[in-house]
Coordinates of C-alpha atoms in Angstrom, one line a residue:
Chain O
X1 CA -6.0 -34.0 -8.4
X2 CA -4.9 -32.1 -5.2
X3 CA -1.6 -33.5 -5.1
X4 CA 1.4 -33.5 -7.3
X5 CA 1.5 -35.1 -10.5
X6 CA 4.8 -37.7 -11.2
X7 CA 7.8 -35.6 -10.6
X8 CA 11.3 -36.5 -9.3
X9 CA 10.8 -36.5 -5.6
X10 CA 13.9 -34.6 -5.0
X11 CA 15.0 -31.0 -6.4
X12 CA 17.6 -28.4 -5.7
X13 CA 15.3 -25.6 -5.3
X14 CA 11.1 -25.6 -5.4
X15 CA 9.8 -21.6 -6.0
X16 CA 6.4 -21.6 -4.2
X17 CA 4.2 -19.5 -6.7
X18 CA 5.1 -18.3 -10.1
X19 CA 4.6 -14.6 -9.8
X20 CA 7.5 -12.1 -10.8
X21 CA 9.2 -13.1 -7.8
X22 CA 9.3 -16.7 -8.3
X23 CA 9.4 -17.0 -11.5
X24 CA 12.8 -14.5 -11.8
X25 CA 14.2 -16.3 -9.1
X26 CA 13.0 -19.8 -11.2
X27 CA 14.5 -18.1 -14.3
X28 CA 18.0 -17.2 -12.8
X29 CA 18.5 -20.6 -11.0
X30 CA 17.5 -22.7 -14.0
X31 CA 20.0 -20.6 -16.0
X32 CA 22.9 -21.2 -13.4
X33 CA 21.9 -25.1 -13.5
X34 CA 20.0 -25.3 -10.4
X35 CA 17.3 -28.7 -10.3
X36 CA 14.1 -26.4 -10.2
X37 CA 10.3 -27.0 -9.2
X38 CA 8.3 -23.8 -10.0
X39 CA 5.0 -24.4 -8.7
X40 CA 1.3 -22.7 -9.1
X41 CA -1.9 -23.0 -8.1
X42 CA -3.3 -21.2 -11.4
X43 CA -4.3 -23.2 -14.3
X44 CA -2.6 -21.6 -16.4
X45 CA 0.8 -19.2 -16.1
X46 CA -0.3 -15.7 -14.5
X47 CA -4.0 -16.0 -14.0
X48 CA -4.2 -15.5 -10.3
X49 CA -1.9 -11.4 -10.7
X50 CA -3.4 -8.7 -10.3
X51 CA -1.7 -5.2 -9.8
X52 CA -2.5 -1.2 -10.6
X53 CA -0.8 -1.3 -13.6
X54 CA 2.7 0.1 -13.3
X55 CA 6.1 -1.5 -13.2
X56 CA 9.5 -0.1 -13.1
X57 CA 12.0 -1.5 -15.5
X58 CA 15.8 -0.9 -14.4
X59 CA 16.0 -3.5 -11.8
X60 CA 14.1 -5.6 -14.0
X61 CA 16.6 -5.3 -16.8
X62 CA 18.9 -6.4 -14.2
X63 CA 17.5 -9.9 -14.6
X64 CA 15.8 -9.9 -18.1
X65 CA 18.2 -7.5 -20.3
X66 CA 15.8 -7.8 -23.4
X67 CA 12.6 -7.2 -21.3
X68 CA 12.6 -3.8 -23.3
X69 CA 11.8 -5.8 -26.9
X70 CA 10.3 -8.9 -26.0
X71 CA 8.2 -8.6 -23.0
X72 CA 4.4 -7.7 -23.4
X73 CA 4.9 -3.8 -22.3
X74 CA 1.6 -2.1 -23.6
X75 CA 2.8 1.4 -22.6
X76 CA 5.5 3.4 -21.7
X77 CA 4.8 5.9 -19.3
X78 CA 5.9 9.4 -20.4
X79 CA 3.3 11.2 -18.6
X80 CA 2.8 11.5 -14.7
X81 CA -0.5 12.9 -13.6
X82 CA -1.9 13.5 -10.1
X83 CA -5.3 14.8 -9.5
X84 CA -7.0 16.7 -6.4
X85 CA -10.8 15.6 -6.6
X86 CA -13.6 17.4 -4.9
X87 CA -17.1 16.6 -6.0
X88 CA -17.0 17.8 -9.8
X89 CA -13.7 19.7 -9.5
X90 CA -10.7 18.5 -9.6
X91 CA -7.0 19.9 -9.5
X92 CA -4.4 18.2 -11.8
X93 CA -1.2 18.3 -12.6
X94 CA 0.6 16.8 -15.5
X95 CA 4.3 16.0 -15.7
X96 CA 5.9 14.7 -19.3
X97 CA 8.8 12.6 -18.2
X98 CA 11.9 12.5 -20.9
X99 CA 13.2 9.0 -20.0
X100 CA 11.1 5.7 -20.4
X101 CA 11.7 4.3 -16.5
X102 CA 8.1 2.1 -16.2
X103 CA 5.8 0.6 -18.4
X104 CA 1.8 -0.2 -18.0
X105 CA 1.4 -4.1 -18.7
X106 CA -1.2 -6.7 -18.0
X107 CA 0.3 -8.7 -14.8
X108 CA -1.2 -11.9 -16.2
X109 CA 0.8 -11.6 -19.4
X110 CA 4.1 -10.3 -17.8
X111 CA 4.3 -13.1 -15.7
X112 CA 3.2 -15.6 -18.4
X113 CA 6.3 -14.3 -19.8
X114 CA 8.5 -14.2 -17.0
X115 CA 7.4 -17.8 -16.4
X116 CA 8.2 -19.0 -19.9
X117 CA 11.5 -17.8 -20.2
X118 CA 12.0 -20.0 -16.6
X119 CA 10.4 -22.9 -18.4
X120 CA 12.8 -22.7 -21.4
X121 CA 15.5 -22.1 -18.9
X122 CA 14.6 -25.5 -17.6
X123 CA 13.0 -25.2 -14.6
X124 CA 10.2 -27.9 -13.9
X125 CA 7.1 -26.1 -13.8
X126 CA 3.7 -27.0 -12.9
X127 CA 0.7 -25.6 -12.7
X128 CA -3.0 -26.3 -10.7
X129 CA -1.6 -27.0 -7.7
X130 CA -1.9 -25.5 -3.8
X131 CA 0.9 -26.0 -1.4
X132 CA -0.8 -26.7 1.9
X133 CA 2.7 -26.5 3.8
X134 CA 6.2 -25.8 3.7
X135 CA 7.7 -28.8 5.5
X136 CA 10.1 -28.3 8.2
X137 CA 12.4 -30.8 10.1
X138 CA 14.6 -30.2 12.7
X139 CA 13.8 -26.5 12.5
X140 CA 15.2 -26.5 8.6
X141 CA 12.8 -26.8 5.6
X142 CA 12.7 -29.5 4.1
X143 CA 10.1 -29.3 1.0
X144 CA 6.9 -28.7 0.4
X145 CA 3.8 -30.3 0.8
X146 CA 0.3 -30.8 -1.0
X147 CA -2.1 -32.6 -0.1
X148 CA -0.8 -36.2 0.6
X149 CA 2.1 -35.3 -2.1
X150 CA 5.7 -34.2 -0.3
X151 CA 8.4 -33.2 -2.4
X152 CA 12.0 -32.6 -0.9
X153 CA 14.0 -29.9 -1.7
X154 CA 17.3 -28.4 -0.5
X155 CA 16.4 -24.9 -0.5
X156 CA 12.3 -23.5 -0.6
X157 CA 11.3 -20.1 -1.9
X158 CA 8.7 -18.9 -0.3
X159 CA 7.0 -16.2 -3.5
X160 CA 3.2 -16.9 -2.4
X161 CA 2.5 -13.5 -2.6
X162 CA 0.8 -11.1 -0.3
X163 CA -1.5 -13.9 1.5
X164 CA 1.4 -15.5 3.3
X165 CA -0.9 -18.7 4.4
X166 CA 2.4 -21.0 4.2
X167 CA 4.5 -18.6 6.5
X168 CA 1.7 -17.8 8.7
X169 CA 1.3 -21.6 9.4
X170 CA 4.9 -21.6 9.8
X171 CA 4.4 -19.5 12.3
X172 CA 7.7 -17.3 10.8
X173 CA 4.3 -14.3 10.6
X174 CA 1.2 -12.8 12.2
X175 CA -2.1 -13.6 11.0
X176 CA -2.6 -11.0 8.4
X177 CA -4.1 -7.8 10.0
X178 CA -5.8 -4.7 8.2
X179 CA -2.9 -2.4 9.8
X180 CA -0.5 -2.3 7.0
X181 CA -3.1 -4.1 4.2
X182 CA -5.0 -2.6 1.2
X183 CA -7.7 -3.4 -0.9
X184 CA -7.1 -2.8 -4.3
X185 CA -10.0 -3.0 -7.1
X186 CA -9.7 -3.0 -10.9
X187 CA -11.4 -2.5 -13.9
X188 CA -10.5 -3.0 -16.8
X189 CA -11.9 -0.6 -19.8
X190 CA -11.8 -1.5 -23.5
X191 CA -11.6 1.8 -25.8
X192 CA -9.7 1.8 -28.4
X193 CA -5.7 3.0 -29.1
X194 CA -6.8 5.6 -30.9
X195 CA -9.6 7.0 -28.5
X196 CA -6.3 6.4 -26.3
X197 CA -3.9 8.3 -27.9
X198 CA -6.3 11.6 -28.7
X199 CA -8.2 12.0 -25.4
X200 CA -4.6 11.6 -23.5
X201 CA -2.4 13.2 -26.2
X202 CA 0.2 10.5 -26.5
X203 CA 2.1 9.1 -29.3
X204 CA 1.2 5.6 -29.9
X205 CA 4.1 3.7 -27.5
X206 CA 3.2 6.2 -24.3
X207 CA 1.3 6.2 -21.9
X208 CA -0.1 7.7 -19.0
X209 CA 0.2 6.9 -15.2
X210 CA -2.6 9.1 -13.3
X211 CA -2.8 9.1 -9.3
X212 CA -6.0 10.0 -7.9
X213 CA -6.8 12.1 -4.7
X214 CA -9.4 13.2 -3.0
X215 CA -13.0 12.5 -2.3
X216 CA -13.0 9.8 -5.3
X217 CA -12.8 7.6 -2.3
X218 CA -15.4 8.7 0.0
X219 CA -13.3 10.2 2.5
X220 CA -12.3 6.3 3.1
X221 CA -8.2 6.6 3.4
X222 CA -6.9 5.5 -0.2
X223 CA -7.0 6.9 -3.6
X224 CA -7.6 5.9 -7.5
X225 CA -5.7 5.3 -10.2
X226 CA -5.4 5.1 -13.9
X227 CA -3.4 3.8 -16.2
X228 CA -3.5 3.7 -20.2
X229 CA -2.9 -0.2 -21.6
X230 CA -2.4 -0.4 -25.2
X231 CA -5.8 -0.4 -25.8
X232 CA -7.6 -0.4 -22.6
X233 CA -7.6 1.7 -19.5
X234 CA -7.0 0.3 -16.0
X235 CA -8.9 2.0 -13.6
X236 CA -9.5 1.4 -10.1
X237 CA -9.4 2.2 -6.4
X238 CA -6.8 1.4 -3.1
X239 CA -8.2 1.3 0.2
X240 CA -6.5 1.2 3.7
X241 CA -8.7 -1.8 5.1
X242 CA -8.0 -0.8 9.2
X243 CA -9.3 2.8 7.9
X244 CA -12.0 1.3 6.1
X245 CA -13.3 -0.7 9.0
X246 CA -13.1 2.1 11.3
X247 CA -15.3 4.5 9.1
X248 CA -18.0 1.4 8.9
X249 CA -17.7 1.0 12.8
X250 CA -18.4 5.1 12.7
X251 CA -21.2 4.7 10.5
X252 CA -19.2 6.9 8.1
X253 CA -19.5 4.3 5.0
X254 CA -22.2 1.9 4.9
X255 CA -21.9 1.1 0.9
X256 CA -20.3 -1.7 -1.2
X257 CA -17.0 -0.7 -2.2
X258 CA -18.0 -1.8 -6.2
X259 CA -20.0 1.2 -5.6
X260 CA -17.1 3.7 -5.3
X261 CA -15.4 2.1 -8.2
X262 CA -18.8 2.3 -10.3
X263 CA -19.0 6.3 -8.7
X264 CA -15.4 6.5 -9.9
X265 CA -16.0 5.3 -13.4
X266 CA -19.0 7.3 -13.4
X267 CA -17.4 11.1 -11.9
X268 CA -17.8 13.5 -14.8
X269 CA -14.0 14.4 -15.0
X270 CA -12.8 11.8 -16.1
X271 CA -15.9 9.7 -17.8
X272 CA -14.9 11.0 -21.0
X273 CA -11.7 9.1 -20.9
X274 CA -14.1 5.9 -21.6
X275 CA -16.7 7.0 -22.7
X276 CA -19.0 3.8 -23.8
X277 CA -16.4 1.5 -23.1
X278 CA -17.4 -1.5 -22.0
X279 CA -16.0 -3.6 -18.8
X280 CA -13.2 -6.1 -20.0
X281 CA -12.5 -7.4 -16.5
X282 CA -13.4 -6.8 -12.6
X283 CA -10.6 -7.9 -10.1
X284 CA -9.5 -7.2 -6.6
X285 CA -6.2 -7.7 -5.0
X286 CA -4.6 -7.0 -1.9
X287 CA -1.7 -4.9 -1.1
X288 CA 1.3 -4.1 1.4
X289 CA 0.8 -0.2 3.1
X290 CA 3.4 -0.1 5.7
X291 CA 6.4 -2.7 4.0
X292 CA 8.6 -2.1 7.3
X293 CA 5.8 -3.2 9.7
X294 CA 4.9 -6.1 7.4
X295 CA 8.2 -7.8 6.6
X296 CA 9.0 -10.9 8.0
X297 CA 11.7 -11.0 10.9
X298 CA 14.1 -12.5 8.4
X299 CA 13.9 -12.7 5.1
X300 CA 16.6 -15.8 5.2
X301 CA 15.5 -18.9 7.7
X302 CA 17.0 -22.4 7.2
X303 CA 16.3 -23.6 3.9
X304 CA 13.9 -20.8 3.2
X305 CA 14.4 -17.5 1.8
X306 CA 11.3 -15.3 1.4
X307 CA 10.9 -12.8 -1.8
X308 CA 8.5 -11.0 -3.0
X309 CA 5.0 -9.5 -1.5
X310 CA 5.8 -12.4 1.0
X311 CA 8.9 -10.4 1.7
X312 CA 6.8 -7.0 2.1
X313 CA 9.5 -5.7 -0.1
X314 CA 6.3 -3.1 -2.0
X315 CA 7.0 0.7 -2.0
X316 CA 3.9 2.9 -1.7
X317 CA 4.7 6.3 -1.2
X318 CA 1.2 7.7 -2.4
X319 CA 2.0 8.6 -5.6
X320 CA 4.3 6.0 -6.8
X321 CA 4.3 2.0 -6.0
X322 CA 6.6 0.0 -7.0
X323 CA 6.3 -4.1 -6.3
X324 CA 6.6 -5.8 -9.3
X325 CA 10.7 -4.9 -9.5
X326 CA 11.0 -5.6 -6.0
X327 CA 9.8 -9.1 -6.5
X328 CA 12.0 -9.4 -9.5
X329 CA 14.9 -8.1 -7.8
X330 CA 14.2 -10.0 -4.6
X331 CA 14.3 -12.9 -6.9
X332 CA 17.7 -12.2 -8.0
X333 CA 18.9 -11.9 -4.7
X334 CA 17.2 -15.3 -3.8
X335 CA 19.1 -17.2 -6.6
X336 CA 22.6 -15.3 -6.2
X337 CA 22.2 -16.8 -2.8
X338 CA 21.5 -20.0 -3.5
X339 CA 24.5 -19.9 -6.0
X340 CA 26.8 -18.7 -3.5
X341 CA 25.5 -21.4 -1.2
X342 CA 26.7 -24.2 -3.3
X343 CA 29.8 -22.5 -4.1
X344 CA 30.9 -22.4 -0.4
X345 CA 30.6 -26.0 0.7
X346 CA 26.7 -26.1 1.1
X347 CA 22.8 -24.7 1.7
X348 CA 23.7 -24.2 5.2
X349 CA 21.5 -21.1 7.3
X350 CA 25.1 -19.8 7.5
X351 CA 25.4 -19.3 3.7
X352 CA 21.7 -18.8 3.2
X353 CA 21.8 -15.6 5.1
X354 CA 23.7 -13.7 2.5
X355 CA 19.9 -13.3 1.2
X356 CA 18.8 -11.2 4.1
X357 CA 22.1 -9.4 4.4
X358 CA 21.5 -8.6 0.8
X359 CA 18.2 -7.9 1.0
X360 CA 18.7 -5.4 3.9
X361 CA 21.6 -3.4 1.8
X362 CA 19.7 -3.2 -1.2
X363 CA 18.1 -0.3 -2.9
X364 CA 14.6 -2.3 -1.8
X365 CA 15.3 -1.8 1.9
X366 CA 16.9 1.4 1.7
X367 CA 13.9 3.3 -0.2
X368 CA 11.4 1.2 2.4
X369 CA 12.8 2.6 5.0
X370 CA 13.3 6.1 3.7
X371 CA 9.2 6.5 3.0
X372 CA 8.0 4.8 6.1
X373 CA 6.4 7.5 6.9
X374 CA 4.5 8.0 3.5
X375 CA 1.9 5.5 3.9
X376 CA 1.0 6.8 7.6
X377 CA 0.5 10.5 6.2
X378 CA -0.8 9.5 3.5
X379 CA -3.8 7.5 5.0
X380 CA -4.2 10.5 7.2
X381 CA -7.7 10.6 7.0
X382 CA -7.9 14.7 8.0
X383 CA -4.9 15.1 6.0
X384 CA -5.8 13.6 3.0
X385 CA -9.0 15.6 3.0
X386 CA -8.4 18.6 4.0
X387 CA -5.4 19.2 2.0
X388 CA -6.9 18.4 -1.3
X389 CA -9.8 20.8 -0.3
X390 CA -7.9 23.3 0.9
X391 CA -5.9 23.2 -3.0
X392 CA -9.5 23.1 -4.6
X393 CA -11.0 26.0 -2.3
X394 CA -7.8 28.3 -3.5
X395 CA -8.4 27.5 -7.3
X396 CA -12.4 28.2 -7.2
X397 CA -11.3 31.7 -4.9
X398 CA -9.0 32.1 -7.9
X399 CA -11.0 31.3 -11.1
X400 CA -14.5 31.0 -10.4
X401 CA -15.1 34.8 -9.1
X402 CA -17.9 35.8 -11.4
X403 CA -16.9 39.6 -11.0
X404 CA -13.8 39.5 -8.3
X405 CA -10.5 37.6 -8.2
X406 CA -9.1 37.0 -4.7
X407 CA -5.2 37.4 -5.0
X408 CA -3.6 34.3 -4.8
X409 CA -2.7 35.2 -1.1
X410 CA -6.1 35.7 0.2
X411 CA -7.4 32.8 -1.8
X412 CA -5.0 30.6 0.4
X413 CA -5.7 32.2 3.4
X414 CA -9.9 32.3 2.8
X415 CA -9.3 28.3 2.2
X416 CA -6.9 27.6 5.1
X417 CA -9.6 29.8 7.6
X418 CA -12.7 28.0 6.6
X419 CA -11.0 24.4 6.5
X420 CA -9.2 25.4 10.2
X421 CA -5.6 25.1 9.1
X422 CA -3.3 27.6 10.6
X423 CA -0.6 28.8 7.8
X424 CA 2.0 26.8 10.6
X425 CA 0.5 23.8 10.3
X426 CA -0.2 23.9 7.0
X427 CA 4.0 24.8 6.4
X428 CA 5.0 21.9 9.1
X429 CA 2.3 19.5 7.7
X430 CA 3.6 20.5 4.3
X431 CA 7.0 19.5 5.5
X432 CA 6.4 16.3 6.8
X433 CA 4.6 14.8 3.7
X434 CA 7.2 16.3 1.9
X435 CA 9.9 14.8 3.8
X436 CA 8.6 11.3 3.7
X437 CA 6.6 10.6 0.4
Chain T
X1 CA -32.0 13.5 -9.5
X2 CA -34.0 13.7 -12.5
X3 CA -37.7 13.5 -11.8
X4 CA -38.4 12.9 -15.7
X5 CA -40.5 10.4 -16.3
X6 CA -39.8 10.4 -20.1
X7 CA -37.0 8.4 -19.7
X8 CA -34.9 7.7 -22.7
X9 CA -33.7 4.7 -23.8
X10 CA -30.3 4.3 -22.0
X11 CA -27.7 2.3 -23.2
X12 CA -26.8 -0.3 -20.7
X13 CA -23.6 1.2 -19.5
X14 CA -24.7 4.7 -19.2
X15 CA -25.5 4.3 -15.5
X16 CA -23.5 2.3 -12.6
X17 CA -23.8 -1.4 -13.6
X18 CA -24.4 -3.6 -10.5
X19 CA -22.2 -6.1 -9.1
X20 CA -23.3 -9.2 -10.8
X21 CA -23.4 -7.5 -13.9
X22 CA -20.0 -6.6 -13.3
X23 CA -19.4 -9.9 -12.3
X24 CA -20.2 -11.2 -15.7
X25 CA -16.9 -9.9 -17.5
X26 CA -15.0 -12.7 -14.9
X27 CA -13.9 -16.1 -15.5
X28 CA -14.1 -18.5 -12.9
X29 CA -13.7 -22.5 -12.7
X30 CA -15.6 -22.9 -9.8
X31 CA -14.4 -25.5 -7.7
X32 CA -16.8 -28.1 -5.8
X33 CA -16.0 -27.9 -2.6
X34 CA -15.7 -24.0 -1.1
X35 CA -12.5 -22.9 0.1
X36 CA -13.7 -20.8 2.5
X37 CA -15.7 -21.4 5.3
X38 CA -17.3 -19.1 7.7
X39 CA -18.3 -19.8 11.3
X40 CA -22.0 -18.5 11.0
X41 CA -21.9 -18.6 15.1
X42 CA -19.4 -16.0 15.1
X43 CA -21.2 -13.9 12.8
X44 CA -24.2 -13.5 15.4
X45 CA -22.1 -11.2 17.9
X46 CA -20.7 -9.2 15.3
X47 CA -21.8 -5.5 15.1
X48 CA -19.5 -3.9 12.6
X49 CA -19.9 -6.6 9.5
X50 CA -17.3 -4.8 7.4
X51 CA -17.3 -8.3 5.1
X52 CA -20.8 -6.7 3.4
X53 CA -18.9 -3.9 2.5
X54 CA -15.3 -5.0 1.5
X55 CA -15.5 -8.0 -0.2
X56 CA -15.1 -6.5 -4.0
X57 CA -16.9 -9.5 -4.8
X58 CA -19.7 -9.4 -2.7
X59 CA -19.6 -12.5 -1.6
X60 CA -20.9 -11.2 2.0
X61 CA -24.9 -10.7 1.9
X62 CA -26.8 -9.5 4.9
X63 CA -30.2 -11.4 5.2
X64 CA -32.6 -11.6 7.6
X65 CA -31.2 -14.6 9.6
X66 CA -27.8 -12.6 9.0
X67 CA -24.4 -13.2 6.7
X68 CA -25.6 -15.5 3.9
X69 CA -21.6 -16.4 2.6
X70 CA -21.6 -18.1 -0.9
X71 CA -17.6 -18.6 -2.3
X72 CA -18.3 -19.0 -6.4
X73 CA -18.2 -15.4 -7.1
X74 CA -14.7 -15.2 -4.9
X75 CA -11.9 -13.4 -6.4
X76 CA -9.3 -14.8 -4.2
X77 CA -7.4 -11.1 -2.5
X78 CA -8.2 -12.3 1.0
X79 CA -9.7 -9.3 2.3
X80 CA -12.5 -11.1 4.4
X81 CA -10.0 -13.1 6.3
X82 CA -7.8 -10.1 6.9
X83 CA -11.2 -7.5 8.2
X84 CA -12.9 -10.1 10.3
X85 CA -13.3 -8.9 13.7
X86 CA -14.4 -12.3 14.9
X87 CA -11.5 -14.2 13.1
X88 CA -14.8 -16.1 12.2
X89 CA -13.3 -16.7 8.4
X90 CA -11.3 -20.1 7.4
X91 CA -10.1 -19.1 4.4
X92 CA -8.1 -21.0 2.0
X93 CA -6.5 -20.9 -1.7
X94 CA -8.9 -23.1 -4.2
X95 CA -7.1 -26.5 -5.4
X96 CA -6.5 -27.5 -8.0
X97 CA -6.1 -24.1 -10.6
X98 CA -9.8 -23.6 -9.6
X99 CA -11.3 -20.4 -9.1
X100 CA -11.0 -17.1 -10.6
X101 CA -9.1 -17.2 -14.1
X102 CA -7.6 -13.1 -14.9
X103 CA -6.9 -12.8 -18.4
X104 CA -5.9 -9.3 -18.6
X105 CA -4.7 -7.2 -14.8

């Protein structure tokens, strides 16, 4: 059972893992008539994914022009919300988009789709089983390897996802390290479309995309997030592991961290979002803070290109994150290569590398490097608390004067004195988030 | 904190659920053999223990005689291999489409 089950022992291309990376690139190569393996160690298509809940459609159209009617999209998002949490209060502000850019889906069933339309395509696919190995000889890979089982292949796709075990043994990466890692963890809460639609105010197609700051974490660096499903809410929390770690070290968090996302569920703003729901699902996931730091050298080696998560090709600027496109995109750019391999005498390194040059001009790379610095300010433990206090200390100065009103001045300058900001730092601090998120 | 002691019938999910009732929404095919295997000798010298907090699944539990590690419950994100100080964590994928099954996410 750990092996391979009877296949042709030799392929054009075998896609490691059947996320959106692998999958797209499965989907485009089977199209151009590429011999493909697709290979997962679910049982079934998409039941290892989990994600926050939003993914950005243009660069996926770029692949799968009618993902806009057929694929499983449970919302559009029309409405942007970020939220300053302190204790009971909370700060928020709401922004109604015009154009429909990203859509809240279940991972599991956009893959499951993805994955088909690769299968009907006509790439092999195969489910319940692990690769222990990408095979390499002569400093070229070769295939790939499970248990006993070795299958040959011209060209591998490495699309395992944010765990890079195969790459790692490979020796192409480090051992994973909580630098440049998150924890992300999920609920999922049935309510009802229409509970939905009147508690958020949305027409039946929309939906809402909600970013969460503050103390909702516990001071650890991170932040929550929500997001409306057709209906269901996902709801959950991210957490900057080498912060996390730290803060246990210092004795500053010494609960479970089902406990936050319980807390979360439970904070009085936004408990009547679900009110008696009940939980559908509990999940956990990792993710990339830091892409730059965690990309491989290359994203091209000798018969191996790398896409997806595995890439570090993930945008998290704070407030928005973007990987599901990436992967597809990072997909396309797999295949195209592999096409334009065979159409210039061969799957040498030589023509292989047209993935990493491609890779490094895309959009991808370009908005990865323009945000580095997001994640680092953003994980800011002093900044990310005292910012959102400061905000909240300047509202309750404002609004919550039972006979006096400060002026909106002194209310900012009250806040700024008693969280020991001076109004410079606060303007260059200001200017550096805003320069990089 | 309330000090009532009439306490009204709650409804089950009107208060934090615990962990394993959490739990209970999840799939899982569990496999027989674990895929992860921790190096108990390791766990002796370390201090910080962040496993007990970070692992969404729990799977960490601080006894008496220290980290009691059990895998069933695991819902595969890898943090425990990526927080441990000690590097004291083996940690593998499940074979054969065993483990946790995500219907929805």
């Amino acid at each position: 059972m750990n092996g391979l089950p009877d296949l042709p022992t030799k392929f054009d291309v075998i896609i490691v893992g059947a996320g959106p990376s692998g999958s797209s690139a499965a989907y485009l190569l089977a199209k151009k008539g590429f011999k493909v393996l697709l290979i997962e160690r679910g049982r079934g298509l998409g039941d290892k994914n989990l994600y926050g809940g939003r993914v950005y459609a243009p660069p996926i159209r770029e692949v799968w022009p009618q993902l806009d009617k057929e694929a499983p999209i449970q919302r559009w998002v029309t409405k942007e919300r970020i939220s300053m949490v302190q204790g009971d209060k909370a700060i928020t502000f709401e922004y109604k988009a015009e154009k429909k850019i990203s859509f809240v889906s279940y991972l599991t069933q956009l893959t499951q789709w993805m994955s088909k339309k690769a299968e009907d395509a006509g790439a092999l696919f195969v489910t319940e089983v692990t690769i222990d190995e990408i095979v390499m000889k002569d400093g070229k890979a070769v295939g790939v390897r499970s248990g006993p089982d070795f299958i040959e292949a011209d060209v591998v796709v490495d699309a395992e996802g944010v765990n890079r075990l195969l790459l790692e043994r490979l020796g192409i990466v480090e051992r994973l390290k909580p630098d440049n890692i998150a924890l992300g963890v999920k609920e999922i809460l049935k309510v009802g479309a229409n509970n939905i639609e009147s508690s958020f105010n949305l027409n039946p197609d929309e939906g809402v995309a909600w970013v969460i700051m503050g103390d909702i974490t516990k001071g650890l660096p991170g932040g929550g997030f929500i997001y409306t499903n057709k209906d269901s809410i996902s709801m959950g929390l991210v957490l900057h592991l080498k912060h996390s770690i730290d803060f246990i070290q210092n004795g500053k968090f010494d609960e479970h961290v089902s406990k936050l996302i319980e807390e979360f569920r439970f904070h009085p703003y936004f408990k009547p979002y679900w009110k008696d729901a009940i939980i559908s699902e509990y999940g956990a996931h990792l993710t990339i803070e830091g892409a730059t730091h965690f990309m491989p050298q290359k994203f091209a080696y000798p018969g191996l290109l790398i896409v997806g998560d595995a890439a570090g090709l993930l945008l998290s600027t704070g407030y928005t994150f973007r990987g599901v496109d990436y992967a597809v995109y990072s997909g396309k750019l797999a295949a195209e290569a592999v096409e334009f391999a065979r159409n210039n005498g061969g799957f040498t390194y030589e023509n292989l590398q047209i993935y990493d040059k491609n890779v490094r001009s895309s959009f991808m790379y370009n908005e990865l490097f323009k945000h580095r610095g997001a994640e680092q300010l953003m994980n800011d433990p002093i900044l990310m608390s005292k910012y959102p206090s400061i905000l909240i200390k300047v509202m309750e100065k404002m609004f919550e004067g039972e006979y006096k009103q400060e002026t909106v001045y002194d209310a900012l300058m009250q806040a700024l004195k008693e969280e020991k900001v001076g109004p410079f730092d606060l303007i260059s601090q200001a200017f550096g988030l805003v320069k990089s998120i | 904190m309330s000090t009532s002691t009439q306490s009204s019938e709650k409804k089950k999910e009107e208060k934090p659920m615990k962990l394993e009732d959490i739990l209970q929404s999840d799939i899982w095919n569990v496999d027989e053999d674990p895929h992860i295997i921790v190096d108990y000798n390791k766990c002796g010298n370390c201090k910080t223990k962040p496993c007990v907090y970070l692992c969404p699944a729990g799977c960490y539990v601080l006894s008496d005689n220290g980290i009691v590690f059990s895998y069933e419950g695991c819902v595969e994100c890898g943090t425990c291999r990526v927080i441990c100080p000690l590097e004291a964590i083996t940690w593998n994928y499940p074979k054969s489409g065993k483990g946790i099954f995500y219907r929805f996410t």
